[in-house]
Amino acid sequence: DGISEEDMQRFQGYFKRDTDATTDLFDLAKKLPSDKIDDDGLAPFQNQLPPALVLGASDDFIVDTEGVRETAQYFGTDPTFVDSPHDVMLGRRWENGARAIQNWIENSIAILD
């Protein structure tokens, strides 16, 4: 009910192509700011950030719920979860992600006014 077999094959072809450009994850991890958190798990520069949307998917097998919650905490916000697989905007349930983004934008603008 998420992604058709045809779409899955197409997306997997993209992944195969994208793996030709590799990333040294150990080197990347040394450069990420997430190891510099305060006692509350917040980014040290969190008070300088604009409003942030952290969007998680209920059927995500790549990024778990804990990872989404930790990311939201780091940015000083609450996570938003939608009924979707990992690739929120690519599956048949893409409207769930789009609706969450639209709601967040509308609410963020109302807060800023």
mmCIF file of N, CA, C and O in Angstrom, residues 30-76:
data_model
loop_
_atom_site.group_PDB
_atom_site.id
_atom_site.type_symbol
_atom_site.label_atom_id
_atom_site.label_comp_id
_atom_site.label_asym_id
_atom_site.label_seq_id
_atom_site.Cartn_x
_atom_site.Cartn_y
_atom_site.Cartn_z
ATOM 1 N N LYS A 30 32.833 12.960 12.506
ATOM 2 C CA LYS A 30 33.723 13.859 13.258
ATOM 3 C C LYS A 30 33.387 15.325 13.011
ATOM 4 O O LYS A 30 33.737 16.188 13.810
ATOM 5 N N LYS A 31 32.711 15.620 11.902
ATOM 6 C CA LYS A 31 32.431 16.999 11.521
ATOM 7 C C LYS A 31 31.014 17.450 11.857
ATOM 8 O O LYS A 31 30.696 18.619 11.724
ATOM 9 N N LEU A 32 30.173 16.522 12.266
ATOM 10 C CA LEU A 32 28.795 16.869 12.594
ATOM 11 C C LEU A 32 28.724 17.640 13.904
ATOM 12 O O LEU A 32 29.449 17.329 14.843
ATOM 13 N N PRO A 33 27.839 18.606 13.983
ATOM 14 C CA PRO A 33 27.734 19.392 15.220
ATOM 15 C C PRO A 33 26.988 18.678 16.332
ATOM 16 O O PRO A 33 26.985 19.135 17.461
ATOM 17 N N SER A 34 26.360 17.535 16.047
ATOM 18 C CA SER A 34 25.499 16.896 17.042
ATOM 19 C C SER A 34 26.233 16.363 18.261
ATOM 20 O O SER A 34 25.611 16.050 19.264
ATOM 21 N N ASP A 35 27.567 16.270 18.210
ATOM 22 C CA ASP A 35 28.282 15.824 19.404
ATOM 23 C C ASP A 35 28.531 16.977 20.374
ATOM 24 O O ASP A 35 29.079 16.791 21.445
ATOM 25 N N LYS A 36 28.101 18.159 19.999
ATOM 26 C CA LYS A 36 28.268 19.344 20.850
ATOM 27 C C LYS A 36 26.901 19.788 21.363
ATOM 28 O O LYS A 36 26.393 20.830 20.999
ATOM 29 N N ILE A 37 26.304 18.990 22.234
ATOM 30 C CA ILE A 37 24.985 19.317 22.762
ATOM 31 C C ILE A 37 25.103 19.791 24.200
ATOM 32 O O ILE A 37 26.070 19.489 24.890
ATOM 33 N N ASP A 38 24.095 20.530 24.629
ATOM 34 C CA ASP A 38 24.097 20.951 26.025
ATOM 35 C C ASP A 38 23.456 19.851 26.875
ATOM 36 O O ASP A 38 23.105 18.781 26.369
ATOM 37 N N ASP A 39 23.292 20.106 28.157
ATOM 38 C CA ASP A 39 22.770 19.088 29.078
ATOM 39 C C ASP A 39 21.332 18.663 28.762
ATOM 40 O O ASP A 39 20.887 17.603 29.182
ATOM 41 N N ASP A 40 20.598 19.512 28.040
ATOM 42 C CA ASP A 40 19.217 19.195 27.676
ATOM 43 C C ASP A 40 19.102 18.556 26.289
ATOM 44 O O ASP A 40 18.000 18.341 25.792
ATOM 45 N N GLY A 41 20.235 18.287 25.643
ATOM 46 C CA GLY A 41 20.217 17.683 24.319
ATOM 47 C C GLY A 41 19.981 18.671 23.199
ATOM 48 O O GLY A 41 19.680 18.295 22.081
ATOM 49 N N LEU A 42 20.114 19.967 23.508
ATOM 50 C CA LEU A 42 19.882 21.018 22.511
ATOM 51 C C LEU A 42 21.181 21.419 21.826
ATOM 52 O O LEU A 42 22.261 21.355 22.418
ATOM 53 N N ALA A 43 21.045 21.873 20.597
ATOM 54 C CA ALA A 43 22.186 22.435 19.876
ATOM 55 C C ALA A 43 22.640 23.681 20.623
ATOM 56 O O ALA A 43 21.815 24.469 21.099
ATOM 57 N N PRO A 44 23.951 23.901 20.766
ATOM 58 C CA PRO A 44 24.424 25.080 21.497
ATOM 59 C C PRO A 44 24.015 26.394 20.827
ATOM 60 O O PRO A 44 23.982 27.426 21.478
ATOM 61 N N PHE A 45 23.651 26.338 19.571
ATOM 62 C CA PHE A 45 23.252 27.533 18.824
ATOM 63 C C PHE A 45 21.744 27.542 18.579
ATOM 64 O O PHE A 45 21.241 28.302 17.764
ATOM 65 N N GLN A 46 21.005 26.695 19.296
ATOM 66 C CA GLN A 46 19.574 26.521 19.066
ATOM 67 C C GLN A 46 18.813 27.834 19.144
ATOM 68 O O GLN A 46 17.903 28.076 18.372
ATOM 69 N N ASN A 47 19.176 28.711 20.059
ATOM 70 C CA ASN A 47 18.452 29.979 20.211
ATOM 71 C C ASN A 47 18.664 30.931 19.038
ATOM 72 O O ASN A 47 17.999 31.948 18.931
ATOM 73 N N GLN A 48 19.578 30.601 18.146
ATOM 74 C CA GLN A 48 19.833 31.439 16.969
ATOM 75 C C GLN A 48 19.150 30.889 15.714
ATOM 76 O O GLN A 48 19.238 31.483 14.650
ATOM 77 N N LEU A 49 18.491 29.736 15.841
ATOM 78 C CA LEU A 49 17.896 29.074 14.686
ATOM 79 C C LEU A 49 16.489 29.574 14.391
ATOM 80 O O LEU A 49 15.751 29.940 15.305
ATOM 81 N N PRO A 50 16.102 29.557 13.126
ATOM 82 C CA PRO A 50 14.699 29.841 12.787
ATOM 83 C C PRO A 50 13.845 28.644 13.195
ATOM 84 O O PRO A 50 14.373 27.580 13.535
ATOM 85 N N PRO A 51 12.533 28.779 13.157
ATOM 86 C CA PRO A 51 11.673 27.629 13.463
ATOM 87 C C PRO A 51 12.042 26.452 12.555
ATOM 88 O O PRO A 51 12.395 26.641 11.388
ATOM 89 N N ALA A 52 11.968 25.235 13.105
ATOM 90 C CA ALA A 52 12.348 24.047 12.342
ATOM 91 C C ALA A 52 11.246 23.004 12.395
ATOM 92 O O ALA A 52 10.603 22.822 13.424
ATOM 93 N N LEU A 53 11.051 22.318 11.285
ATOM 94 C CA LEU A 53 10.145 21.178 11.212
ATOM 95 C C LEU A 53 10.999 19.925 11.168
ATOM 96 O O LEU A 53 11.870 19.790 10.311
ATOM 97 N N VAL A 54 10.768 19.020 12.095
ATOM 98 C CA VAL A 54 11.413 17.708 12.074
ATOM 99 C C VAL A 54 10.302 16.710 11.806
ATOM 100 O O VAL A 54 9.401 16.533 12.620
ATOM 101 N N LEU A 55 10.367 16.088 10.632
ATOM 102 C CA LEU A 55 9.303 15.220 10.151
ATOM 103 C C LEU A 55 9.769 13.771 10.147
ATOM 104 O O LEU A 55 10.822 13.456 9.581
ATOM 105 N N GLY A 56 9.013 12.913 10.801
ATOM 106 C CA GLY A 56 9.314 11.491 10.819
ATOM 107 C C GLY A 56 8.176 10.714 10.195
ATOM 108 O O GLY A 56 7.053 11.217 10.069
ATOM 109 N N ALA A 57 8.476 9.488 9.782
ATOM 110 C CA ALA A 57 7.476 8.643 9.136
ATOM 111 C C ALA A 57 7.174 7.424 9.998
ATOM 112 O O ALA A 57 8.088 6.787 10.526
ATOM 113 N N SER A 58 5.907 7.106 10.115
ATOM 114 C CA SER A 58 5.482 5.996 10.977
ATOM 115 C C SER A 58 5.991 4.645 10.482
ATOM 116 O O SER A 58 6.224 3.746 11.287
ATOM 117 N N ASP A 59 6.165 4.482 9.192
ATOM 118 C CA ASP A 59 6.611 3.204 8.632
ATOM 119 C C ASP A 59 8.052 3.288 8.141
ATOM 120 O O ASP A 59 8.425 2.657 7.156
ATOM 121 N N ASP A 60 8.864 4.069 8.822
ATOM 122 C CA ASP A 60 10.255 4.270 8.415
ATOM 123 C C ASP A 60 11.129 3.184 9.022
ATOM 124 O O ASP A 60 11.147 3.002 10.240
ATOM 125 N N PHE A 61 11.842 2.459 8.166
ATOM 126 C CA PHE A 61 12.759 1.431 8.638
ATOM 127 C C PHE A 61 14.204 1.893 8.502
ATOM 128 O O PHE A 61 15.130 1.125 8.736
ATOM 129 N N ILE A 62 14.412 3.150 8.119
ATOM 130 C CA ILE A 62 15.747 3.718 7.966
ATOM 131 C C ILE A 62 16.083 4.577 9.184
ATOM 132 O O ILE A 62 17.110 4.414 9.824
ATOM 133 N N VAL A 63 15.200 5.526 9.503
ATOM 134 C CA VAL A 63 15.388 6.415 10.657
ATOM 135 C C VAL A 63 14.318 6.046 11.682
ATOM 136 O O VAL A 63 13.123 6.188 11.413
ATOM 137 N N ASP A 64 14.744 5.573 12.845
ATOM 138 C CA ASP A 64 13.779 5.137 13.850
ATOM 139 C C ASP A 64 13.174 6.322 14.601
ATOM 140 O O ASP A 64 13.640 7.456 14.502
ATOM 141 N N THR A 65 12.124 6.024 15.352
ATOM 142 C CA THR A 65 11.403 7.052 16.117
ATOM 143 C C THR A 65 12.345 7.784 17.069
ATOM 144 O O THR A 65 12.271 9.003 17.210
ATOM 145 N N GLU A 66 13.229 7.046 17.714
ATOM 146 C CA GLU A 66 14.176 7.662 18.650
ATOM 147 C C GLU A 66 15.065 8.682 17.932
ATOM 148 O O GLU A 66 15.313 9.762 18.452
ATOM 149 N N GLY A 67 15.523 8.346 16.736
ATOM 150 C CA GLY A 67 16.362 9.270 15.969
ATOM 151 C C GLY A 67 15.619 10.548 15.608
ATOM 152 O O GLY A 67 16.176 11.646 15.661
ATOM 153 N N VAL A 68 14.347 10.406 15.254
ATOM 154 C CA VAL A 68 13.531 11.582 14.922
ATOM 155 C C VAL A 68 13.336 12.438 16.172
ATOM 156 O O VAL A 68 13.480 13.664 16.139
ATOM 157 N N ARG A 69 13.038 11.798 17.293
ATOM 158 C CA ARG A 69 12.841 12.547 18.548
ATOM 159 C C ARG A 69 14.131 13.257 18.989
ATOM 160 O O ARG A 69 14.094 14.398 19.442
ATOM 161 N N GLU A 70 15.261 12.575 18.854
ATOM 162 C CA GLU A 70 16.541 13.200 19.216
ATOM 163 C C GLU A 70 16.851 14.389 18.313
ATOM 164 O O GLU A 70 17.358 15.419 18.775
ATOM 165 N N THR A 71 16.549 14.259 17.041
ATOM 166 C CA THR A 71 16.780 15.361 16.106
ATOM 167 C C THR A 71 15.910 16.552 16.468
ATOM 168 O O THR A 71 16.378 17.694 16.495
ATOM 169 N N ALA A 72 14.644 16.293 16.766
ATOM 170 C CA ALA A 72 13.740 17.373 17.162
ATOM 171 C C ALA A 72 14.227 18.043 18.442
ATOM 172 O O ALA A 72 14.239 19.279 18.547
ATOM 173 N N GLN A 73 14.651 17.244 19.412
ATOM 174 C CA GLN A 73 15.166 17.799 20.662
ATOM 175 C C GLN A 73 16.367 18.686 20.393
ATOM 176 O O GLN A 73 16.483 19.775 20.951
ATOM 177 N N TYR A 74 17.271 18.227 19.525
ATOM 178 C CA TYR A 74 18.477 18.985 19.185
ATOM 179 C C TYR A 74 18.121 20.369 18.647
ATOM 180 O O TYR A 74 18.767 21.360 18.965
ATOM 181 N N PHE A 75 17.062 20.428 17.854
ATOM 182 C CA PHE A 75 16.651 21.704 17.262
ATOM 183 C C PHE A 75 15.612 22.443 18.099
ATOM 184 O O PHE A 75 15.099 23.482 17.685
ATOM 185 N N GLY A 76 15.292 21.914 19.276
ATOM 186 C CA GLY A 76 14.395 22.609 20.190
ATOM 187 C C GLY A 76 12.956 22.644 19.726
ATOM 188 O O GLY A 76 12.257 23.634 19.944
#
